[in-house]
Short mmCIF file of C-alpha atoms and ligand atoms in Angstrom, two decimals:
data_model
loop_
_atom_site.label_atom_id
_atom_site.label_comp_id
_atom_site.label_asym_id
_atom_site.label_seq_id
_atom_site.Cartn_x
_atom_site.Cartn_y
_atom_site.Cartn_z
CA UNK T 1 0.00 0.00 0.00
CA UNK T 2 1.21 3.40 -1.32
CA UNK T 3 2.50 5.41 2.11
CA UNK T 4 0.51 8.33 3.22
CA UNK T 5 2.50 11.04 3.26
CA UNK T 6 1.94 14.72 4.74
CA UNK T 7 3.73 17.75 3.50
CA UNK T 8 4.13 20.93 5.50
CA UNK T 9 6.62 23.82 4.68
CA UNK T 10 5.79 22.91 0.88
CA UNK T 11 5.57 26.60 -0.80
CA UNK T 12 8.53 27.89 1.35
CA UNK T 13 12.12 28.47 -0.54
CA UNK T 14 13.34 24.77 0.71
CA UNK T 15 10.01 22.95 0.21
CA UNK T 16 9.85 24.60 -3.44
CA UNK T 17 13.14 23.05 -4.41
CA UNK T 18 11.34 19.84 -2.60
CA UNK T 19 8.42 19.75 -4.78
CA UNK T 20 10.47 20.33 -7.92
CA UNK T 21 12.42 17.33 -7.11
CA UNK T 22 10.00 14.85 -6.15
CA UNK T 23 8.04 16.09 -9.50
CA UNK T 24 10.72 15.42 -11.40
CA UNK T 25 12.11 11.69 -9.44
CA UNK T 26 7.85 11.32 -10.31
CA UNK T 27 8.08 10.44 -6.54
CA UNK T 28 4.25 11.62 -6.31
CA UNK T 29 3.06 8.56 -8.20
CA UNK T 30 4.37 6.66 -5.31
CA UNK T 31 2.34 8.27 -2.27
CA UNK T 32 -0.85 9.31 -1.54
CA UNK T 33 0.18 12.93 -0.37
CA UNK T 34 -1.59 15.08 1.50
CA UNK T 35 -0.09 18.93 1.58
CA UNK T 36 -0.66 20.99 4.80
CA UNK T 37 -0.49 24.67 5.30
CA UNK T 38 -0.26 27.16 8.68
CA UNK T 39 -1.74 29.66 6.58
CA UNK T 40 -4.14 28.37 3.95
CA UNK T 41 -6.03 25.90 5.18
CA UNK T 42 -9.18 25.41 2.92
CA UNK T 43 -7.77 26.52 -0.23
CA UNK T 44 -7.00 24.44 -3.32
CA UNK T 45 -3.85 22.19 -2.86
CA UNK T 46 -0.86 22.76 -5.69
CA UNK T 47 -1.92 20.23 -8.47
CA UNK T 48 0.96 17.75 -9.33
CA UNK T 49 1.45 17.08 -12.91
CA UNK T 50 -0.01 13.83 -13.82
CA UNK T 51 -0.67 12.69 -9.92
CA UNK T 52 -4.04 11.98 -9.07
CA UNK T 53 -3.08 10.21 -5.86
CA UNK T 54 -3.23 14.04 -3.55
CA UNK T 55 -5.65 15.27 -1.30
CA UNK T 56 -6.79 18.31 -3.59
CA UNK T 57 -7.82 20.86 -0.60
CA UNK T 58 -4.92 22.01 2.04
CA UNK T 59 -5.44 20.72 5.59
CA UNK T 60 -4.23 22.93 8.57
CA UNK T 61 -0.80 21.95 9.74
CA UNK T 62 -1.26 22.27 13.02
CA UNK T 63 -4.04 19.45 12.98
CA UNK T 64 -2.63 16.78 14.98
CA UNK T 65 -5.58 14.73 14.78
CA UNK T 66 -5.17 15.22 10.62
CA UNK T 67 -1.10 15.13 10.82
CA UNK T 68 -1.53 11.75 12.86
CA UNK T 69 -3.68 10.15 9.60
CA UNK T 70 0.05 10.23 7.88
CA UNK T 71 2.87 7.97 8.00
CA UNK T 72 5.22 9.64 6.94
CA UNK T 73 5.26 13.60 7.46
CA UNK T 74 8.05 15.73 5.61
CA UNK T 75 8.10 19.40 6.88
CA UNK T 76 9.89 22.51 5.55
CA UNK T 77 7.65 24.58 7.33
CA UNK T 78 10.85 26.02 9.92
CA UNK T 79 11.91 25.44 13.58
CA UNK T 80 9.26 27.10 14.94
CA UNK T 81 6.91 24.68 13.48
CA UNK T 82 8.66 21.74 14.66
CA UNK T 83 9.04 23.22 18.09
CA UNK T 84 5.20 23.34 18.33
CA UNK T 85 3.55 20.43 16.55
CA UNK T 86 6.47 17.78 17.02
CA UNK T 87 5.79 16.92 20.46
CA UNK T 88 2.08 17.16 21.11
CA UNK T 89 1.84 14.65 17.71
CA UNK T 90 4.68 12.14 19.43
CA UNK T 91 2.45 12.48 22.83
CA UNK T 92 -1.03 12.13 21.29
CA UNK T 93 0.66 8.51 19.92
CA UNK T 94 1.83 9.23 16.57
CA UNK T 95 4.53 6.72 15.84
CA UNK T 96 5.08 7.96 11.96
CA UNK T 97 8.31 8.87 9.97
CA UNK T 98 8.89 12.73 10.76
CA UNK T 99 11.61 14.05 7.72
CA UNK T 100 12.42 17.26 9.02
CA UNK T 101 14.89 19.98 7.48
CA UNK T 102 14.70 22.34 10.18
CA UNK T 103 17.89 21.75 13.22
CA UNK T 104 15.58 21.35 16.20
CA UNK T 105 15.98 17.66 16.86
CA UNK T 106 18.82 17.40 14.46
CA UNK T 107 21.30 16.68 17.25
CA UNK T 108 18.69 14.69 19.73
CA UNK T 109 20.23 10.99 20.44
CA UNK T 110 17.54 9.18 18.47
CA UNK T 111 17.60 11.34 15.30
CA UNK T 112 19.56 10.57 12.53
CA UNK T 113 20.93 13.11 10.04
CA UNK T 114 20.20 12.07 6.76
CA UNK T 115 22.38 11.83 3.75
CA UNK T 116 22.27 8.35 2.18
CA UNK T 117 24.85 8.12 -0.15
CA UNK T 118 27.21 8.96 2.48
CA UNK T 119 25.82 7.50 5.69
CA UNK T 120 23.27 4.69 4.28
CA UNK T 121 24.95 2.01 7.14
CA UNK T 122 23.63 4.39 9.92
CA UNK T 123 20.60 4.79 7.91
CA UNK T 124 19.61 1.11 7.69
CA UNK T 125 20.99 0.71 11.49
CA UNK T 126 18.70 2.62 12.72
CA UNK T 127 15.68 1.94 10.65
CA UNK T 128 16.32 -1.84 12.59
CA UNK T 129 16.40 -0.01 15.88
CA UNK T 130 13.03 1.57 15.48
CA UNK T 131 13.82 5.23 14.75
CA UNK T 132 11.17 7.42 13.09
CA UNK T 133 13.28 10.74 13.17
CA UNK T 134 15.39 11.70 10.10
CA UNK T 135 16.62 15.19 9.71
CA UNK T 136 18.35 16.94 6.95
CA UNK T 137 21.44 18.22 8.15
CA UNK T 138 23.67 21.89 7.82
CA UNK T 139 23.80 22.70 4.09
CA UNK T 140 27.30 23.39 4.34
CA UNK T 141 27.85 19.92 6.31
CA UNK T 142 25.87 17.89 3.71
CA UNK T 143 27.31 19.53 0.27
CA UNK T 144 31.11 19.19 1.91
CA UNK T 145 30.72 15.48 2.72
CA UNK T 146 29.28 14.81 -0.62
CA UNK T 147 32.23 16.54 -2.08
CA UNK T 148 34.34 14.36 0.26
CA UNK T 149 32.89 11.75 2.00
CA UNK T 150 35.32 9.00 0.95
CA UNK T 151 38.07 10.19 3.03
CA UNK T 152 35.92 9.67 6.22
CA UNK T 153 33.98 6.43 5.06
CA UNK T 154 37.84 5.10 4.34
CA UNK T 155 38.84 6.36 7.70
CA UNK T 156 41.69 8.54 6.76
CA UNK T 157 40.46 11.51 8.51
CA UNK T 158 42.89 12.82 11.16
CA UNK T 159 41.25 15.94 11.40
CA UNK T 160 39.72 18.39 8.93
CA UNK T 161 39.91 22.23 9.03
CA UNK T 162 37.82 24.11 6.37
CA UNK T 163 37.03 27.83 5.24
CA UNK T 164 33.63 28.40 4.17
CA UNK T 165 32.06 30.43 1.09
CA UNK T 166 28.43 30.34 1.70
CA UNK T 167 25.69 31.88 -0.56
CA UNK T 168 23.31 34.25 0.79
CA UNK T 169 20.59 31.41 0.07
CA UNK T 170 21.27 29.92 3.32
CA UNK T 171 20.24 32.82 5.01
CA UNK T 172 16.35 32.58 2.94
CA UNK T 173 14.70 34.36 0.04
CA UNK T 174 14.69 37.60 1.23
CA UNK T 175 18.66 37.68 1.68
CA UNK T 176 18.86 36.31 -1.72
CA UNK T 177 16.60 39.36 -2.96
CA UNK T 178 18.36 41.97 -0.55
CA UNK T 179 22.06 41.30 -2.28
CA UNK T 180 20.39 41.76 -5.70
CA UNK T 181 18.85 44.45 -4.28
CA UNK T 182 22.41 45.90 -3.65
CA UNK T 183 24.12 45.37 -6.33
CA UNK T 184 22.04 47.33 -7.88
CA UNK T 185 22.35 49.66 -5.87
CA UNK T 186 25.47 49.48 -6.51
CA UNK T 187 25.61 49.77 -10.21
CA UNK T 188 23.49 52.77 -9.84
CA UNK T 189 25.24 54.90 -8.06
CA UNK T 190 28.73 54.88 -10.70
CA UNK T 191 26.72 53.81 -13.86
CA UNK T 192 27.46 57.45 -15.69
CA UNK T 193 30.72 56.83 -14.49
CA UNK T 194 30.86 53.45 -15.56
CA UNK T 195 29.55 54.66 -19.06
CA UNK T 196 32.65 57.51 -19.60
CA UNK T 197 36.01 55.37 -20.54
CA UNK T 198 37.88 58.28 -19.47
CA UNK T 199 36.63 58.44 -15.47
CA UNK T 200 39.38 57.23 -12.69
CA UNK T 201 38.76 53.86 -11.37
CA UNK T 202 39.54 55.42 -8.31
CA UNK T 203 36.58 57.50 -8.36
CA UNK T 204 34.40 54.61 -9.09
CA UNK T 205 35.83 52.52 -6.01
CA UNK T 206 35.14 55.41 -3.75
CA UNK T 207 31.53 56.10 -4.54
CA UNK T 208 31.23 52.34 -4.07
CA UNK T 209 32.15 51.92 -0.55
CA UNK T 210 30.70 54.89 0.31
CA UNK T 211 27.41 53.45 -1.00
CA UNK T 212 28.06 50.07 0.46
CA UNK T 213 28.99 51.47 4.04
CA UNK T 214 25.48 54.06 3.46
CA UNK T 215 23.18 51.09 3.04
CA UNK T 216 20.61 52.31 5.46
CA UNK T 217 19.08 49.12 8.15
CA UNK T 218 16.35 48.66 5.75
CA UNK T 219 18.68 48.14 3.44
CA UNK T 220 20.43 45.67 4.77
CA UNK T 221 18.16 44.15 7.00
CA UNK T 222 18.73 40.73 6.89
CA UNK T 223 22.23 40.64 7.51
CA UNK T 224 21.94 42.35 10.67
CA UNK T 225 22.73 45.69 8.85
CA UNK T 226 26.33 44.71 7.18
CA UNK T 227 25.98 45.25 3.58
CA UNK T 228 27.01 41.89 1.69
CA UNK T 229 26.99 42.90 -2.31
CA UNK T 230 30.58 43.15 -2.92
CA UNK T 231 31.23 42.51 0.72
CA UNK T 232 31.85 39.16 2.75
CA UNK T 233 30.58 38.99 6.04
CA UNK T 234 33.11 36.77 8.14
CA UNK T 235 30.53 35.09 11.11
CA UNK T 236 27.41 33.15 10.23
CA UNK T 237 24.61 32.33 12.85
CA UNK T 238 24.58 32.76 16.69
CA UNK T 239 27.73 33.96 18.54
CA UNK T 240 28.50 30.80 20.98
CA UNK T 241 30.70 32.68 22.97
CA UNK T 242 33.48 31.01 22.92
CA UNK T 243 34.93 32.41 19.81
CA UNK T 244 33.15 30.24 17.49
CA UNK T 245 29.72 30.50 15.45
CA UNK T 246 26.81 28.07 15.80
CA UNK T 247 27.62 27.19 11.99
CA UNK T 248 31.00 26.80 12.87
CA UNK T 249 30.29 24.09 15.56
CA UNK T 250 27.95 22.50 13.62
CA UNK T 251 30.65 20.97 11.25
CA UNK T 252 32.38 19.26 13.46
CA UNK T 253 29.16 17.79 15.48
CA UNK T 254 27.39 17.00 12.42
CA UNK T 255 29.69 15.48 10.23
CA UNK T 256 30.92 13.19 13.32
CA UNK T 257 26.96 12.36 13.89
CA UNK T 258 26.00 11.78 9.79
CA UNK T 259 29.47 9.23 10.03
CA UNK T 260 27.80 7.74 12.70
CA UNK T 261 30.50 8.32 15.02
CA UNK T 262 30.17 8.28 18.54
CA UNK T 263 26.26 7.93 18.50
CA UNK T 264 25.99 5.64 21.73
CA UNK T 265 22.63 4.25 20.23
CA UNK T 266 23.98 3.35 17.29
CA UNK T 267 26.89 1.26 19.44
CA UNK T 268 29.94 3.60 18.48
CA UNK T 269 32.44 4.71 20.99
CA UNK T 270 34.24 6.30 18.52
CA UNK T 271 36.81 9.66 19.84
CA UNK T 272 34.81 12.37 17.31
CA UNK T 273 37.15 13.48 14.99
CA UNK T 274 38.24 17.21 15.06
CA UNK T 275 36.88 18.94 12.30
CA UNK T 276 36.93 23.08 12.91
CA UNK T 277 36.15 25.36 10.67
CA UNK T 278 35.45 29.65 9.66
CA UNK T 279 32.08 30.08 8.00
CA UNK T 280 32.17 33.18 6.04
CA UNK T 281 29.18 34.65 3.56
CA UNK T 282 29.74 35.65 0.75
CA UNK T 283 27.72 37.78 -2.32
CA UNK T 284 27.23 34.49 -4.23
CA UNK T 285 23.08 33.43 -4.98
CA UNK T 286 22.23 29.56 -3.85
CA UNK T 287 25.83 27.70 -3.83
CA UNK T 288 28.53 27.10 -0.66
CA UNK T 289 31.90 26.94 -1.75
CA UNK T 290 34.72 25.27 1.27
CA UNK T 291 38.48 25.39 0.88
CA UNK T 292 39.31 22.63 2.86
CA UNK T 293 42.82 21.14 4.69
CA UNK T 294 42.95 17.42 5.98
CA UNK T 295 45.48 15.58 7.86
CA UNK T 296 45.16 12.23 6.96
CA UNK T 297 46.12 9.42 9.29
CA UNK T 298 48.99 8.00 6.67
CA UNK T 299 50.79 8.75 3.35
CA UNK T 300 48.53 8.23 0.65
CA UNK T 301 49.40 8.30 -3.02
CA UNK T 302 47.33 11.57 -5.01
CA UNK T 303 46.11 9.46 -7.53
CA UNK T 304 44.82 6.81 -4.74
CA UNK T 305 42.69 9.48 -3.33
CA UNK T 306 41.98 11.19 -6.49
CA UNK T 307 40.12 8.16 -7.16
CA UNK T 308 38.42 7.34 -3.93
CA UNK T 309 36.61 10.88 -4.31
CA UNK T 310 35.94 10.67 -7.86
CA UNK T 311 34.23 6.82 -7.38
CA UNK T 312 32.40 7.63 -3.86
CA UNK T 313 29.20 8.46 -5.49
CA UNK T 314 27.36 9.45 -9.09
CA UNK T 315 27.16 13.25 -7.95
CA UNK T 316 30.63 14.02 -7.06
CA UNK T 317 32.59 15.23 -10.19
CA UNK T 318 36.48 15.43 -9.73
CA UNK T 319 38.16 18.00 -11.30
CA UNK T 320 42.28 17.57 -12.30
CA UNK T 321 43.64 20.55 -10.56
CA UNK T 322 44.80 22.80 -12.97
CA UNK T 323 43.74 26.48 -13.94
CA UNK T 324 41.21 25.90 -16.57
CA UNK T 325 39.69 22.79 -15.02
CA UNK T 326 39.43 24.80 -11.65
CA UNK T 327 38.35 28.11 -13.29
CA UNK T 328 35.27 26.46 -15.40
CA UNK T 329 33.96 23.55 -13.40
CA UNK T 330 34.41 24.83 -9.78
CA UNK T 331 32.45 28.16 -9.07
CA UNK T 332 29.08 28.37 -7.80
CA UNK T 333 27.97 29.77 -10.98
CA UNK T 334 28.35 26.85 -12.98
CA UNK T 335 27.00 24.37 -10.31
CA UNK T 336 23.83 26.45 -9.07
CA UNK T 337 20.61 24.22 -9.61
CA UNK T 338 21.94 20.93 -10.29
CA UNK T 339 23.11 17.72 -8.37
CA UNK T 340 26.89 18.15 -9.32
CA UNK T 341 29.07 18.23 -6.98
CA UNK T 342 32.54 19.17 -8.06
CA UNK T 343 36.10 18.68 -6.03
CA UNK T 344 38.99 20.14 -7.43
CA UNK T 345 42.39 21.70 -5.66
CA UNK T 346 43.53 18.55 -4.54
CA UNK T 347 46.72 18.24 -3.83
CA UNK T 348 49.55 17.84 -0.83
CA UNK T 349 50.89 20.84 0.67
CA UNK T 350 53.58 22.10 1.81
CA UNK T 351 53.68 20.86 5.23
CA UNK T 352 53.98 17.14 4.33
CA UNK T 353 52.86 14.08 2.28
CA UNK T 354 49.78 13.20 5.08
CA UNK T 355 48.15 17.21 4.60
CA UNK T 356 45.98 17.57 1.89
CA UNK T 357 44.11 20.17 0.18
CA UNK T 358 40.86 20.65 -1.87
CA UNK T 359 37.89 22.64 -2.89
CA UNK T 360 34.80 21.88 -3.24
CA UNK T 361 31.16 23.52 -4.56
CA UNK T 362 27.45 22.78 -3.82
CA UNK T 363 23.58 24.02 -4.38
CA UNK T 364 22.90 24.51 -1.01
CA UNK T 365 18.88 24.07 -1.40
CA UNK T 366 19.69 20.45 -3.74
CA UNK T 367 22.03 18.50 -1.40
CA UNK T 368 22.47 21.11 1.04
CA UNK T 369 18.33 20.79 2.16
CA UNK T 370 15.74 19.17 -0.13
CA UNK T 371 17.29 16.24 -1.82
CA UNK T 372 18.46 14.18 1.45
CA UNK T 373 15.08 15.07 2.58
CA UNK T 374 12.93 12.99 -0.45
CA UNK T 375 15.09 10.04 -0.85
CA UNK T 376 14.63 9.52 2.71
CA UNK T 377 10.89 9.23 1.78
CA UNK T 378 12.34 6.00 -0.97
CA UNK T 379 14.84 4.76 1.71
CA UNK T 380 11.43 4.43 3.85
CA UNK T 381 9.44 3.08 0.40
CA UNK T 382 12.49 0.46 -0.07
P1 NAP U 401 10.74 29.86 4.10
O1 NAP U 401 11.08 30.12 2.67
O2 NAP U 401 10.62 31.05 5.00
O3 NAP U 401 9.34 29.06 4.13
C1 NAP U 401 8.75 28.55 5.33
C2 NAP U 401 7.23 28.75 5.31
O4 NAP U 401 6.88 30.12 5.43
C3 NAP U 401 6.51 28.34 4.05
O5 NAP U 401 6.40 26.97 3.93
C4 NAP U 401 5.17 29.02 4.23
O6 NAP U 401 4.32 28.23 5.06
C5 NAP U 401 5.54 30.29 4.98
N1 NAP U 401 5.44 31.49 4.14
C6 NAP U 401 5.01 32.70 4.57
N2 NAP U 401 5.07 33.60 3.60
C7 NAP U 401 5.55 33.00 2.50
C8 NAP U 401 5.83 33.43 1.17
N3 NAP U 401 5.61 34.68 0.77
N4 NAP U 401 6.34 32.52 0.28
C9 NAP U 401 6.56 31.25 0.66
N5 NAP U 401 6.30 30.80 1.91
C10 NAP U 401 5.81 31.65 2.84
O7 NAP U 401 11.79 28.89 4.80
P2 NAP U 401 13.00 28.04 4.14
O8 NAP U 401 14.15 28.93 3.87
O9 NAP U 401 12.45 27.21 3.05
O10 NAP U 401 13.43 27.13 5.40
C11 NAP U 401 12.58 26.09 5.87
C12 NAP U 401 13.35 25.24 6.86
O11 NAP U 401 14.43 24.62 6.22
C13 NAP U 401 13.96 26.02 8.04
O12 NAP U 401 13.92 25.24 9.20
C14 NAP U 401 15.38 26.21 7.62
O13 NAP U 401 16.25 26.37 8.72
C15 NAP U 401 15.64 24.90 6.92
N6 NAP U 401 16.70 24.97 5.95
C16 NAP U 401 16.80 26.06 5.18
C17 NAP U 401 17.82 26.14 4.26
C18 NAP U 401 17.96 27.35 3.39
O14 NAP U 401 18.90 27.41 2.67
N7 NAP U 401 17.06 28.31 3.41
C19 NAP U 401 18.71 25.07 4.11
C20 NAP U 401 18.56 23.93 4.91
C21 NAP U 401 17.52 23.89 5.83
P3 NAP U 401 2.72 28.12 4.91
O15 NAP U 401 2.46 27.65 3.52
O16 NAP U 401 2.33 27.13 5.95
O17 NAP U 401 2.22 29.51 5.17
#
């Protein structure tokens, strides 16, 4: 029997990429779905090319008597939501399959962070130990071990240490609208200038900063006044107080957790391995870029590794490190909206034969949020 599966969080920036994947993997056909909404209960559902199988008018999402009629529920909805609606379903008895892409019980001891080609074992492990919670995990964690998951799965991971490029898509639609917003801005304010071959450069840059550092708070409001068209903004997420960002901390606790390593349910009593790293955002749309540095725990030959990352999976696309190769296949404009995700820079460096270097790009809404999130939904149909 087809599962019955709820969707909340549907029309939101994630749960659009969502619904364009599943409608594409014709992952509809499969389910009888039912979409749920916080604000438009009543009205028509979205109709689903050549699916029949849908409830066709939106229920309210914070129906736990309705919500409980699924068994599988996949929400985008936000934290928030979860924060409300996730316990009073659990206590009214619901024992269904919550996918969730929201953090809230991304870290509880009987969730699992999803991302099957990487951590499938884990997956299936704890499937056989009962657990119903799967959550998608930090973009920036999930598009990185993509990239590079091979090193950990062969255990060659001594520690890791990366730099972060992220878009201002992880931040939501209206930071993606405010940079556009600003680089128009931008533009405006030197086009004449732009448009006479004879004005200084000079004069250009000036009435450019001055612009940028003008931006009034409405301006910039969603990154907490700093202006980030042709800007960077080196700190992403809450300040833990300890010098880090939450972001920052979440790459070493996730990527440990998605690996599986010391989850005490699972049986592992695995040391975590150090993995630290700066987060810094950056005016790009939709993809996360990461320099990363690894110190592997022996000597192993480039072209060894070279082909451990290239074979770990059909998304990951290795790119020979060299200047054309690097300039055309590994920027976040070339690898915006699809699956690819490209690893390039690797090499040894300079402080010996076990250190090793790489880049690596990813679409932060495919694998970085929706994609883990609906082939859950088959791992649960398999
Ligand atoms: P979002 O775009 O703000 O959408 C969330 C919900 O807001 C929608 O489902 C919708 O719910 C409501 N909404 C209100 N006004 C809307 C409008 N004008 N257009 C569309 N929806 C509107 O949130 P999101 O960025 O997709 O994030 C959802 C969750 O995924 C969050 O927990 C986030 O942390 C997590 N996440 C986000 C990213 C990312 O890159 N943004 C990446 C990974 C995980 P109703 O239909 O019920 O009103």
């Amino acid at each position: 029997m087809a599962l019955r599966v709820g969707l909340v969080g549907w029309r939101g920036m994630v749960g659009s990429v969502l619904m364009q994947r599943m409608s594409a993997e014709r992952d509809f056909d499969t389910i009888e779905t039912t979409f749920f909404s916080t604000s438009s209960a009543g009205k028509a559902a979205p109709e689903i090319e050549g699916c029949k199988t849908y409830d066709p008018i939106l229920q309210d999402g914070n129906d736990v008597a309705k919500l409980k009629g699924m068994d599988v529920i996949i929400t985008c909805q936000g934290g928030d939501y979860t924060k409300t609606i996730y316990k009073p379903l659990r206590e009214a008895g619901w024992k269904g399959h919550w996918i969730d892409a929201s953090k809230i019980l991304r870290m509880n001891d009987d969730a699992i962070i999803i991302l099957d080609p990487i951590n499938m074992p884990v997956i299936k492990n704890a499937l056989a130990k009962g657990i119903k919670d799967w959550i998608g995990g930090n973009c920036t964690v999930s598009c990185m071990l993509m990239g590079v998951g091979a090193l950990y799965k062969a255990g060659l991971v001594e520690w890791m240490q990366t730099s972060t490029y992220q878009a201002a898509s992880g931040g939501g639609a209206p930071n993606m609208r405010e940079l556009l917003t600003q680089y128009g801005a931008l533009y405006a304010e030197v086009k004449d200038l732009l448009n006479d071959p004879a004005s200084a450069i000079l004069e250009i840059d000036r009435k450019v900063t001055a612009k940028q550092n003008a931006f009034t708070s409405e301006e910039a409001a969603n990154f907490r006044g700093i202006p980030l068209g042709g800007n960077l903004i080196p700190w992403i997420d809450a300040d833990r107080e300890d010098g880090t960002s939450l972001e920052e901390w979440k790459g070493g606790a996730e990527t440990n957790k998605i690996m599986g390593i010391a989850n005490k349910i699972l049986g592992s009593n695995e040391a975590p391995i150090p993995i630290d790293s700066t987060c810094i955002r950056v005016g790009a749309m939709r993809c996360h870029s990461q320099s990363l540095t690894f110190k592997l725990k022996k000597n192993v030959p480039l072209a060894d590794i070279e082909q451990m990352i290239a074979n770990d999976n059909e998304w990951v696309k290795f790119v020979p490190n060299n200047r054309i190769d690097s300039e055309k296949q590994l920027t976040p404009a070339v690898v915006s909206g699809t699956m690819n995700i490209p690893v390039g820079r690797v090499r040894k460096l300079a402080m010996g034969p076990q250190y090793l270097g790489a880049f690596t790009v990813g679409d932060q809404l495919l694998w970085g949020a929706a994609e883990p999130l609906r082939r859950m939904l088959r791992v649960l149909q398999a």
